[in-house]
mmCIF file of C-alpha atoms and ligand atoms in Angstrom:
data_model
loop_
_atom_site.group_PDB
_atom_site.id
_atom_site.type_symbol
_atom_site.label_atom_id
_atom_site.label_comp_id
_atom_site.label_asym_id
_atom_site.label_seq_id
_atom_site.Cartn_x
_atom_site.Cartn_y
_atom_site.Cartn_z
ATOM 1 C CA MET A 2 4.059 -26.662 -30.564
ATOM 2 C CA ALA A 3 3.995 -24.573 -27.385
ATOM 3 C CA GLN A 4 6.235 -21.551 -27.614
ATOM 4 C CA GLY A 5 6.778 -18.105 -26.139
ATOM 5 C CA VAL A 6 7.237 -16.859 -22.602
ATOM 6 C CA TRP A 7 4.047 -15.406 -21.142
ATOM 7 C CA ILE A 8 3.219 -13.503 -18.013
ATOM 8 C CA ILE A 9 -0.008 -12.609 -16.257
ATOM 9 C CA ALA A 10 0.369 -8.912 -15.449
ATOM 10 C CA GLU A 11 -1.230 -7.480 -12.312
ATOM 11 C CA GLN A 12 -3.008 -4.175 -12.011
ATOM 12 C CA ARG A 13 -4.884 -2.621 -9.157
ATOM 13 C CA ASP A 14 -7.283 0.284 -9.537
ATOM 14 C CA GLY A 15 -6.097 0.777 -13.110
ATOM 15 C CA ALA A 16 -2.366 0.981 -12.324
ATOM 16 C CA LEU A 17 0.145 -1.736 -13.167
ATOM 17 C CA ARG A 18 1.860 -3.134 -10.098
ATOM 18 C CA LYS A 19 5.639 -3.025 -9.790
ATOM 19 C CA VAL A 20 5.824 -6.812 -9.640
ATOM 20 C CA SER A 21 4.390 -6.925 -13.177
ATOM 21 C CA PHE A 22 7.496 -5.126 -14.437
ATOM 22 C CA GLU A 23 9.702 -7.553 -12.498
ATOM 23 C CA ILE A 24 8.103 -10.633 -14.082
ATOM 24 C CA ALA A 25 8.009 -8.941 -17.518
ATOM 25 C CA SER A 26 11.765 -8.259 -17.347
ATOM 26 C CA THR A 27 12.435 -11.835 -16.199
ATOM 27 C CA ALA A 28 10.287 -13.187 -19.030
ATOM 28 C CA ARG A 29 12.323 -11.063 -21.471
ATOM 29 C CA ARG A 30 15.578 -12.577 -20.201
ATOM 30 C CA LEU A 31 14.234 -16.137 -20.522
ATOM 31 C CA ALA A 32 12.754 -15.440 -23.969
ATOM 32 C CA ASP A 33 16.063 -14.057 -25.209
ATOM 33 C CA GLU A 34 17.767 -17.268 -24.119
ATOM 34 C CA LEU A 35 15.131 -19.338 -25.924
ATOM 35 C CA GLY A 36 15.054 -17.035 -28.963
ATOM 36 C CA THR A 37 11.323 -16.455 -28.593
ATOM 37 C CA GLU A 38 8.821 -13.675 -27.797
ATOM 38 C CA VAL A 39 7.260 -12.347 -24.598
ATOM 39 C CA SER A 40 3.510 -11.901 -24.269
ATOM 40 C CA ALA A 41 1.466 -10.614 -21.348
ATOM 41 C CA VAL A 42 -2.145 -11.094 -20.322
ATOM 42 C CA LEU A 43 -3.715 -8.013 -18.769
ATOM 43 C CA MET A 44 -7.229 -8.224 -17.342
ATOM 44 C CA GLY A 45 -9.550 -5.617 -15.862
ATOM 45 C CA SER A 46 -12.029 -2.943 -16.848
ATOM 46 C CA GLY A 47 -10.972 0.337 -18.449
ATOM 47 C CA ILE A 48 -7.318 -0.763 -18.439
ATOM 48 C CA GLU A 49 -6.412 -0.815 -22.125
ATOM 49 C CA GLY A 50 -4.576 2.507 -21.780
ATOM 50 C CA ILE A 51 -1.998 1.127 -19.337
ATOM 51 C CA ALA A 52 -1.104 -1.925 -21.457
ATOM 52 C CA PRO A 53 1.681 -0.281 -23.562
ATOM 53 C CA GLU A 54 3.673 0.391 -20.373
ATOM 54 C CA LEU A 55 4.489 -3.331 -20.232
ATOM 55 C CA GLY A 56 6.269 -2.950 -23.567
ATOM 56 C CA LYS A 57 8.917 -0.843 -21.860
ATOM 57 C CA TYR A 58 9.884 -3.905 -19.831
ATOM 58 C CA GLY A 59 10.363 -6.147 -22.835
ATOM 59 C CA VAL A 60 6.853 -7.439 -23.578
ATOM 60 C CA ASP A 61 6.303 -7.852 -27.338
ATOM 61 C CA ARG A 62 2.543 -8.424 -27.240
ATOM 62 C CA ILE A 63 -0.036 -7.598 -24.588
ATOM 63 C CA PHE A 64 -3.322 -9.499 -24.720
ATOM 64 C CA VAL A 65 -5.890 -7.272 -23.054
ATOM 65 C CA ALA A 66 -9.274 -8.437 -21.757
ATOM 66 C CA ASP A 67 -11.137 -5.241 -20.943
ATOM 67 C CA ASP A 68 -14.456 -6.415 -19.564
ATOM 68 C CA ALA A 69 -16.880 -5.087 -16.937
ATOM 69 C CA ALA A 70 -16.951 -8.571 -15.358
ATOM 70 C CA LEU A 71 -13.205 -8.187 -14.669
ATOM 71 C CA GLU A 72 -13.461 -4.827 -12.909
ATOM 72 C CA THR A 73 -12.935 -6.316 -9.458
ATOM 73 C CA TYR A 74 -10.640 -9.308 -9.069
ATOM 74 C CA THR A 75 -12.342 -12.651 -8.561
ATOM 75 C CA THR A 76 -10.641 -16.021 -8.864
ATOM 76 C CA ASP A 77 -13.405 -17.397 -11.098
ATOM 77 C CA ALA A 78 -13.471 -14.625 -13.680
ATOM 78 C CA TYR A 79 -9.732 -13.995 -13.902
ATOM 79 C CA ALA A 80 -8.809 -17.687 -14.056
ATOM 80 C CA ALA A 81 -11.477 -18.366 -16.701
ATOM 81 C CA ALA A 82 -10.381 -15.414 -18.875
ATOM 82 C CA ALA A 83 -6.672 -16.244 -18.565
ATOM 83 C CA ALA A 84 -7.241 -19.967 -19.232
ATOM 84 C CA HIS A 85 -9.192 -19.090 -22.361
ATOM 85 C CA VAL A 86 -6.344 -17.159 -24.041
ATOM 86 C CA VAL A 87 -3.551 -19.421 -22.715
ATOM 87 C CA ARG A 88 -5.279 -22.565 -24.072
ATOM 88 C CA GLU A 89 -5.723 -20.904 -27.441
ATOM 89 C CA LYS A 90 -2.166 -19.555 -27.831
ATOM 90 C CA GLU A 91 -0.255 -22.344 -26.019
ATOM 91 C CA PRO A 92 2.743 -20.577 -24.480
ATOM 92 C CA ALA A 93 5.683 -22.740 -23.395
ATOM 93 C CA ILE A 94 6.254 -20.846 -20.127
ATOM 94 C CA LEU A 95 3.769 -18.887 -18.004
ATOM 95 C CA LEU A 96 4.960 -16.661 -15.150
ATOM 96 C CA LEU A 97 2.875 -14.970 -12.456
ATOM 97 C CA ALA A 98 3.687 -12.957 -9.360
ATOM 98 C CA ALA A 99 3.783 -14.768 -6.013
ATOM 99 C CA SER A 100 1.738 -11.868 -4.658
ATOM 100 C CA VAL A 101 -1.521 -12.294 -2.764
ATOM 101 C CA GLN A 102 -3.515 -12.098 -5.998
ATOM 102 C CA GLY A 103 -0.972 -14.080 -8.012
ATOM 103 C CA LYS A 104 -0.962 -16.946 -5.511
ATOM 104 C CA ASP A 105 -4.748 -17.105 -5.587
ATOM 105 C CA LEU A 106 -5.004 -16.912 -9.367
ATOM 106 C CA SER A 107 -2.127 -19.264 -10.179
ATOM 107 C CA SER A 108 -3.452 -22.103 -8.044
ATOM 108 C CA ARG A 109 -6.820 -22.032 -9.872
ATOM 109 C CA LEU A 110 -5.186 -21.533 -13.267
ATOM 110 C CA VAL A 111 -2.727 -24.414 -12.873
ATOM 111 C CA GLY A 112 -5.692 -26.699 -12.191
ATOM 112 C CA LYS A 113 -7.634 -25.423 -15.186
ATOM 113 C CA LEU A 114 -4.630 -25.877 -17.474
ATOM 114 C CA ALA A 115 -3.832 -29.292 -15.943
ATOM 115 C CA THR A 116 -0.123 -28.568 -15.762
ATOM 116 C CA GLY A 117 2.448 -28.098 -12.958
ATOM 117 C CA MET A 118 3.863 -25.059 -11.228
ATOM 118 C CA ALA A 119 6.842 -24.029 -9.113
ATOM 119 C CA THR A 120 5.637 -21.516 -6.524
ATOM 120 C CA ASP A 121 7.304 -18.560 -4.816
ATOM 121 C CA CYS A 122 10.495 -18.833 -6.882
ATOM 122 C CA VAL A 123 13.595 -16.762 -6.162
ATOM 123 C CA GLU A 124 15.493 -17.704 -9.334
ATOM 124 C CA VAL A 125 14.470 -18.944 -12.790
ATOM 125 C CA ASN A 126 16.751 -20.051 -15.624
ATOM 126 C CA ILE A 127 16.663 -22.004 -18.840
ATOM 127 C CA THR A 128 18.538 -25.315 -18.997
ATOM 128 C CA ASP A 129 18.307 -27.534 -22.096
ATOM 129 C CA GLY A 130 15.279 -25.532 -23.241
ATOM 130 C CA HIS A 131 13.379 -26.089 -19.964
ATOM 131 C CA LEU A 132 12.472 -23.698 -17.209
ATOM 132 C CA VAL A 133 14.406 -24.505 -14.034
ATOM 133 C CA ALA A 134 12.939 -22.716 -11.018
ATOM 134 C CA LYS A 135 14.623 -22.365 -7.634
ATOM 135 C CA ARG A 136 12.388 -22.061 -4.578
ATOM 136 C CA PRO A 137 12.764 -22.271 -0.802
ATOM 137 C CA MET A 138 11.599 -25.498 0.835
ATOM 138 C CA TYR A 139 11.019 -26.685 4.432
ATOM 139 C CA ALA A 140 10.342 -23.137 5.727
ATOM 140 C CA GLY A 141 13.438 -21.799 3.994
ATOM 141 C CA LYS A 142 15.884 -24.373 5.401
ATOM 142 C CA CYS A 143 16.991 -25.315 1.877
ATOM 143 C CA TYR A 144 16.342 -24.509 -1.777
ATOM 144 C CA GLY A 145 15.036 -26.922 -4.384
ATOM 145 C CA GLU A 146 15.242 -26.782 -8.181
ATOM 146 C CA ILE A 147 11.957 -27.578 -9.890
ATOM 147 C CA VAL A 148 11.393 -28.581 -13.506
ATOM 148 C CA VAL A 149 7.761 -28.664 -14.595
ATOM 149 C CA SER A 150 7.034 -31.450 -17.071
ATOM 150 C CA GLY A 151 3.525 -30.244 -18.076
ATOM 151 C CA SER A 152 2.734 -27.462 -20.523
ATOM 152 C CA PRO A 153 2.838 -24.556 -20.047
ATOM 153 C CA GLN A 154 5.639 -24.681 -17.483
ATOM 154 C CA MET A 155 4.256 -22.384 -14.790
ATOM 155 C CA ALA A 156 6.096 -20.525 -12.039
ATOM 156 C CA SER A 157 5.190 -17.767 -9.610
ATOM 157 C CA LEU A 158 7.981 -15.297 -8.803
ATOM 158 C CA ARG A 159 8.511 -13.693 -5.418
ATOM 159 C CA PRO A 160 8.058 -9.892 -5.527
ATOM 160 C CA ASN A 161 11.115 -7.626 -5.010
ATOM 161 C CA VAL A 162 13.575 -10.404 -5.913
ATOM 162 C CA PHE A 163 13.797 -10.053 -9.711
ATOM 163 C CA PRO A 164 15.001 -6.750 -11.197
ATOM 164 C CA ALA A 165 12.657 -4.635 -13.331
ATOM 165 C CA VAL A 166 14.675 -3.607 -16.377
ATOM 166 C CA GLU A 167 13.379 -0.967 -18.779
ATOM 167 C CA ASN A 168 14.449 -1.519 -22.371
ATOM 168 C CA GLN A 169 12.263 1.115 -24.036
ATOM 169 C CA LYS A 170 10.544 -1.288 -26.434
ATOM 170 C CA ALA A 171 6.919 -0.663 -27.375
ATOM 171 C CA GLY A 172 4.556 -3.606 -27.090
ATOM 172 C CA GLU A 173 1.731 -4.410 -29.487
ATOM 173 C CA VAL A 174 -1.676 -4.350 -27.784
ATOM 174 C CA VAL A 175 -4.092 -7.095 -28.877
ATOM 175 C CA LYS A 176 -7.620 -7.223 -27.468
ATOM 176 C CA PHE A 177 -9.065 -10.592 -26.603
ATOM 177 C CA ASP A 178 -12.575 -11.581 -25.687
ATOM 178 C CA ALA A 179 -12.633 -12.933 -22.129
ATOM 179 C CA ALA A 180 -15.551 -15.119 -23.322
ATOM 180 C CA LEU A 181 -16.833 -15.476 -19.776
ATOM 181 C CA LYS A 182 -19.830 -17.763 -19.415
ATOM 182 C CA ALA A 183 -22.415 -17.150 -16.696
ATOM 183 C CA GLU A 184 -21.647 -20.534 -15.102
ATOM 184 C CA GLU A 185 -17.983 -19.518 -14.758
ATOM 185 C CA LEU A 186 -18.838 -16.476 -12.639
ATOM 186 C CA LYS A 187 -19.729 -18.051 -9.328
ATOM 187 C CA THR A 188 -18.384 -15.244 -7.133
ATOM 188 C CA LYS A 189 -19.895 -11.784 -6.819
ATOM 189 C CA VAL A 190 -17.992 -9.030 -5.025
ATOM 190 C CA LEU A 191 -20.462 -7.070 -2.912
ATOM 191 C CA GLU A 192 -18.068 -4.601 -1.325
ATOM 192 C CA VAL A 193 -14.346 -3.791 -1.334
ATOM 193 C CA GLN A 194 -12.967 -2.439 1.934
ATOM 194 C CA LYS A 195 -9.734 -0.654 1.195
ATOM 195 C CA ASP A 196 -6.780 -0.203 3.486
ATOM 196 C CA GLU A 197 -6.914 3.549 4.020
ATOM 197 C CA SER A 198 -3.294 3.815 5.193
ATOM 198 C CA GLY A 199 -2.054 4.031 1.615
ATOM 199 C CA ALA A 200 0.892 1.792 2.608
ATOM 200 C CA VAL A 201 2.389 -0.530 0.017
ATOM 201 C CA ASP A 202 1.362 -4.177 0.389
ATOM 202 C CA LEU A 203 3.781 -6.083 2.649
ATOM 203 C CA THR A 204 4.746 -8.525 -0.106
ATOM 204 C CA GLU A 205 5.853 -5.647 -2.340
ATOM 205 C CA ALA A 206 7.174 -3.227 0.287
ATOM 206 C CA GLU A 207 10.768 -2.041 -0.061
ATOM 207 C CA ILE A 208 11.020 -1.178 3.637
ATOM 208 C CA ILE A 209 9.223 -2.993 6.467
ATOM 209 C CA VAL A 210 9.168 -2.097 10.150
ATOM 210 C CA SER A 211 7.920 -5.151 12.043
ATOM 211 C CA GLY A 212 6.945 -5.424 15.692
ATOM 212 C CA GLY A 213 6.994 -8.454 17.967
ATOM 213 C CA ARG A 214 6.109 -9.378 21.541
ATOM 214 C CA GLY A 215 8.946 -7.113 22.694
ATOM 215 C CA MET A 216 6.689 -4.144 21.823
ATOM 216 C CA LYS A 217 4.846 -5.116 25.044
ATOM 217 C CA GLY A 218 1.389 -4.016 23.897
ATOM 218 C CA PRO A 219 -0.692 -2.150 21.298
ATOM 219 C CA GLU A 220 -0.102 1.117 23.155
ATOM 220 C CA ASN A 221 3.519 1.058 21.914
ATOM 221 C CA TYR A 222 2.652 0.561 18.239
ATOM 222 C CA PRO A 223 2.299 4.277 17.417
ATOM 223 C CA ILE A 224 6.125 4.485 17.505
ATOM 224 C CA ILE A 225 6.375 1.638 14.966
ATOM 225 C CA GLU A 226 3.793 3.379 12.805
ATOM 226 C CA GLU A 227 5.623 6.685 13.079
ATOM 227 C CA LEU A 228 8.965 5.103 12.167
ATOM 228 C CA ALA A 229 7.286 3.419 9.193
ATOM 229 C CA GLN A 230 5.754 6.696 8.114
ATOM 230 C CA VAL A 231 9.064 8.555 8.333
ATOM 231 C CA LEU A 232 10.826 5.850 6.291
ATOM 232 C CA GLY A 233 7.981 5.311 3.794
ATOM 233 C CA ALA A 234 7.721 1.753 5.089
ATOM 234 C CA THR A 235 4.930 -0.778 5.639
ATOM 235 C CA VAL A 236 4.215 -2.154 9.126
ATOM 236 C CA GLY A 237 4.586 -5.885 9.712
ATOM 237 C CA ALA A 238 4.284 -8.095 12.780
ATOM 238 C CA SER A 239 5.320 -11.394 14.294
ATOM 239 C CA ARG A 240 2.672 -13.969 15.005
ATOM 240 C CA ALA A 241 2.979 -13.279 18.731
ATOM 241 C CA SER A 242 1.755 -9.686 18.163
ATOM 242 C CA VAL A 243 -1.040 -10.922 15.901
ATOM 243 C CA ASP A 244 -2.138 -13.678 18.307
ATOM 244 C CA ALA A 245 -2.168 -11.111 21.126
ATOM 245 C CA GLY A 246 -4.580 -9.012 19.055
ATOM 246 C CA TRP A 247 -2.171 -6.071 18.759
ATOM 247 C CA ARG A 248 -2.020 -6.230 14.960
ATOM 248 C CA PRO A 249 -4.333 -7.601 12.214
ATOM 249 C CA GLN A 250 -3.540 -11.016 10.728
ATOM 250 C CA SER A 251 -2.798 -9.330 7.385
ATOM 251 C CA ASP A 252 0.347 -7.854 8.994
ATOM 252 C CA GLN A 253 1.840 -11.232 9.928
ATOM 253 C CA VAL A 254 5.203 -12.099 8.417
ATOM 254 C CA GLY A 255 6.367 -15.698 8.445
ATOM 255 C CA GLN A 256 5.653 -19.270 7.573
ATOM 256 C CA THR A 257 1.917 -18.907 8.199
ATOM 257 C CA GLY A 258 1.877 -15.207 7.308
ATOM 258 C CA LYS A 259 3.321 -13.315 4.367
ATOM 259 C CA VAL A 260 6.677 -14.008 2.775
ATOM 260 C CA VAL A 261 8.417 -10.691 2.231
ATOM 261 C CA SER A 262 11.625 -9.626 0.517
ATOM 262 C CA PRO A 263 12.166 -5.891 1.138
ATOM 263 C CA ASN A 264 15.425 -4.003 0.764
ATOM 264 C CA LEU A 265 15.282 -3.187 4.478
ATOM 265 C CA TYR A 266 13.567 -5.131 7.281
ATOM 266 C CA ILE A 267 13.629 -3.643 10.778
ATOM 267 C CA ALA A 268 12.671 -6.247 13.399
ATOM 268 C CA CYS A 269 11.605 -4.560 16.639
ATOM 269 C CA GLY A 270 11.379 -6.843 19.670
ATOM 270 C CA ILE A 271 11.227 -10.014 17.566
ATOM 271 C CA SER A 272 13.206 -13.025 18.785
ATOM 272 C CA GLY A 273 13.641 -14.663 15.369
ATOM 273 C CA GLN A 274 12.021 -18.080 15.656
ATOM 274 C CA ILE A 275 12.357 -20.227 12.531
ATOM 275 C CA GLN A 276 8.718 -19.630 11.535
ATOM 276 C CA HIS A 277 9.274 -15.866 11.491
ATOM 277 C CA ILE A 278 12.640 -16.090 9.744
ATOM 278 C CA ALA A 279 11.026 -18.221 7.004
ATOM 279 C CA GLY A 280 9.053 -15.160 5.972
ATOM 280 C CA MET A 281 11.755 -12.493 5.925
ATOM 281 C CA GLN A 282 15.185 -14.046 5.528
ATOM 282 C CA ASP A 283 15.473 -12.914 1.896
ATOM 283 C CA SER A 284 15.378 -9.239 2.949
ATOM 284 C CA SER A 285 18.464 -7.460 1.573
ATOM 285 C CA ILE A 286 19.338 -5.721 4.861
ATOM 286 C CA ILE A 287 18.017 -6.741 8.277
ATOM 287 C CA ILE A 288 18.223 -4.542 11.368
ATOM 288 C CA SER A 289 17.365 -6.119 14.708
ATOM 289 C CA ILE A 290 16.406 -4.007 17.716
ATOM 290 C CA ASN A 291 16.318 -6.296 20.733
ATOM 291 C CA SER A 292 17.084 -5.981 24.436
ATOM 292 C CA ASP A 293 18.641 -9.477 24.355
ATOM 293 C CA PRO A 294 22.071 -9.410 22.672
ATOM 294 C CA ASN A 295 21.742 -13.162 22.069
ATOM 295 C CA ALA A 296 18.323 -13.070 20.369
ATOM 296 C CA PRO A 297 18.393 -15.639 17.512
ATOM 297 C CA ILE A 298 17.414 -13.010 14.942
ATOM 298 C CA ASN A 299 20.716 -11.236 15.563
ATOM 299 C CA ALA A 300 22.496 -14.144 13.866
ATOM 300 C CA ILE A 301 20.915 -13.262 10.502
ATOM 301 C CA ALA A 302 20.819 -9.477 11.031
ATOM 302 C CA ASP A 303 23.214 -7.164 9.207
ATOM 303 C CA TYR A 304 22.962 -4.594 12.015
ATOM 304 C CA VAL A 305 22.047 -5.226 15.637
ATOM 305 C CA ILE A 306 20.911 -2.544 18.061
ATOM 306 C CA THR A 307 20.910 -3.911 21.595
ATOM 307 C CA GLY A 308 18.412 -1.904 23.585
ATOM 308 C CA GLU A 309 14.786 -1.410 24.460
ATOM 309 C CA VAL A 310 12.465 -0.605 21.577
ATOM 310 C CA GLU A 311 10.720 2.122 23.613
ATOM 311 C CA LYS A 312 14.013 4.013 23.794
ATOM 312 C CA VAL A 313 15.671 3.102 20.485
ATOM 313 C CA ILE A 314 12.758 3.701 18.071
ATOM 314 C CA PRO A 315 12.001 7.315 19.183
ATOM 315 C CA LYS A 316 15.709 8.103 18.717
ATOM 316 C CA MET A 317 15.626 6.656 15.203
ATOM 317 C CA ILE A 318 12.508 8.694 14.356
ATOM 318 C CA LYS A 319 14.185 11.850 15.641
ATOM 319 C CA TYR A 320 17.343 11.100 13.655
ATOM 320 C CA TYR A 321 15.544 10.353 10.374
ATOM 321 C CA LYS A 322 13.257 13.376 10.721
ATOM 322 C CA LYS A 323 16.297 15.604 11.207
ATOM 323 C CA ASN A 324 18.299 14.104 8.362
ATOM 324 C CA THR A 325 15.725 13.353 5.670
ATOM 325 C CA LYS A 326 13.975 16.650 5.067
HETATM 326 C C1 FAD B 430 3.126 -23.892 12.917
HETATM 327 C C2 FAD B 430 3.640 -22.556 13.381
HETATM 328 C C3 FAD B 430 3.601 -21.506 12.506
HETATM 329 C C4 FAD B 430 4.076 -20.255 12.916
HETATM 330 N N1 FAD B 430 4.052 -19.204 12.024
HETATM 331 C C5 FAD B 430 4.594 -18.024 12.406
HETATM 332 C C6 FAD B 430 4.638 -16.936 11.481
HETATM 333 O O1 FAD B 430 4.171 -16.994 10.341
HETATM 334 N N2 FAD B 430 5.202 -15.775 11.900
HETATM 335 C C7 FAD B 430 5.734 -15.633 13.153
HETATM 336 O O2 FAD B 430 6.241 -14.529 13.462
HETATM 337 N N3 FAD B 430 5.683 -16.638 14.033
HETATM 338 C C8 FAD B 430 5.107 -17.812 13.697
HETATM 339 N N4 FAD B 430 5.018 -18.820 14.617
HETATM 340 C C9 FAD B 430 5.342 -18.502 16.023
HETATM 341 C C10 FAD B 430 6.825 -18.521 16.319
HETATM 342 O O3 FAD B 430 7.259 -19.813 16.668
HETATM 343 C C11 FAD B 430 7.144 -17.568 17.519
HETATM 344 O O4 FAD B 430 6.337 -17.950 18.604
HETATM 345 C C12 FAD B 430 6.879 -16.099 17.212
HETATM 346 O O5 FAD B 430 7.505 -15.742 15.999
HETATM 347 C C13 FAD B 430 7.447 -15.263 18.359
HETATM 348 O O6 FAD B 430 7.164 -13.931 18.133
HETATM 349 P P1 FAD B 430 8.080 -12.806 18.775
HETATM 350 O O7 FAD B 430 9.458 -12.944 18.269
HETATM 351 O O8 FAD B 430 7.378 -11.522 18.577
HETATM 352 O O9 FAD B 430 7.994 -13.129 20.332
HETATM 353 P P2 FAD B 430 9.076 -13.722 21.322
HETATM 354 O O10 FAD B 430 9.659 -14.980 20.789
HETATM 355 O O11 FAD B 430 8.442 -13.758 22.655
HETATM 356 O O12 FAD B 430 10.250 -12.639 21.303
HETATM 357 C C14 FAD B 430 10.144 -11.365 21.846
HETATM 358 C C15 FAD B 430 11.499 -10.705 21.713
HETATM 359 O O13 FAD B 430 11.413 -9.377 22.175
HETATM 360 C C16 FAD B 430 12.588 -9.071 22.910
HETATM 361 N N5 FAD B 430 12.238 -7.983 23.827
HETATM 362 C C17 FAD B 430 11.509 -8.033 24.961
HETATM 363 N N6 FAD B 430 11.354 -6.806 25.480
HETATM 364 C C18 FAD B 430 12.001 -5.953 24.651
HETATM 365 C C19 FAD B 430 12.201 -4.544 24.628
HETATM 366 N N7 FAD B 430 11.662 -3.760 25.557
HETATM 367 N N8 FAD B 430 12.930 -4.001 23.630
HETATM 368 C C20 FAD B 430 13.491 -4.795 22.671
HETATM 369 N N9 FAD B 430 13.313 -6.132 22.638
HETATM 370 C C21 FAD B 430 12.571 -6.694 23.606
HETATM 371 C C22 FAD B 430 12.970 -10.363 23.591
HETATM 372 O O14 FAD B 430 14.349 -10.355 23.897
HETATM 373 C C23 FAD B 430 12.618 -11.368 22.522
HETATM 374 O O15 FAD B 430 13.726 -11.622 21.671
HETATM 375 C C24 FAD B 430 4.558 -20.067 14.238
HETATM 376 C C25 FAD B 430 4.595 -21.163 15.114
HETATM 377 C C26 FAD B 430 4.132 -22.385 14.695
HETATM 378 C C27 FAD B 430 4.177 -23.535 15.651
#
């Protein structure tokens, strides 16, 4: 019989990502309610040494596939390796991150395992022994509760929403053979072009400074970048700025961009159309800087600064520089 709460942990360049600790801690909570154990799958090359860290967040057993074919993430290799161990051990629940990688991997994995999945969840609980996952629907206009009838019950969890709780436990590391067959490896990574800014990925960022059409043009973006740098934030954008070619598509927040949930979201010259709001409304604190006091985004903002971005942002930079040395 299927049992145990499992997670697929995420690492990049040999370091576990914060979201892995968030899903590990959530898995621990669910497992305690079910009276069962937490296991993690960790895949990569040369990553065995980082596996015990997951134990601190409540993982009892970490299944590690340390294989040269898993050095760089590919959907084929990671989904095949994960499916192999999940089929063999039959967990009852399988959680992944709703990160860029997690979304890609989970959609292939759910097909391979022929089960169902609730995506981008903001709450997960156990009711009558089943996983009940809450997720936004219709571009965030309402929330739905999903119960997966297949096995394992899969869910992807939105980064920055679930707390990472250290409980100081040590996890047992178990190696598993990824057993990758040549026909399963259809993708070959030729080159990885890294973002040299060193900024945290938008989906995991704790602070985001986002610019919209009110920035007027790319020549005004250095002030957004400077504010982000001073605050240790990641730069985001509305679709209007992306469509105008001022920012890359990877910066877009919203229904057709990234869904973010930072502690602080600063919207600079963004009107707050429903498609943008769908991507950032779960931010803990929202600051809107807009010349229009009636901009729709002000209705969901915690703080509103009515003024022109060209004047307000340099003042903020000056203030933070002076007060955060
Ligand atoms: C299917 C679909 C999917 C979409 N997906 C997305 C998505 O993922 N993300 C997204 O963002 N949009 C998305 N959109 C587009 C969305 O509807 C809006 O067009 C877009 O969000 C508007 O961007 P904006 O707020 O930057 O621009 P605008 O709506 O033009 O707003 C500009 C704002 O700047 C203010 N402003 C002007 N000058 C200044 C100044 N000097 N200082 C301060 N404020 C100033 C104005 O008062 C205004 O509020 C989508 C649309 C569709 C149809």
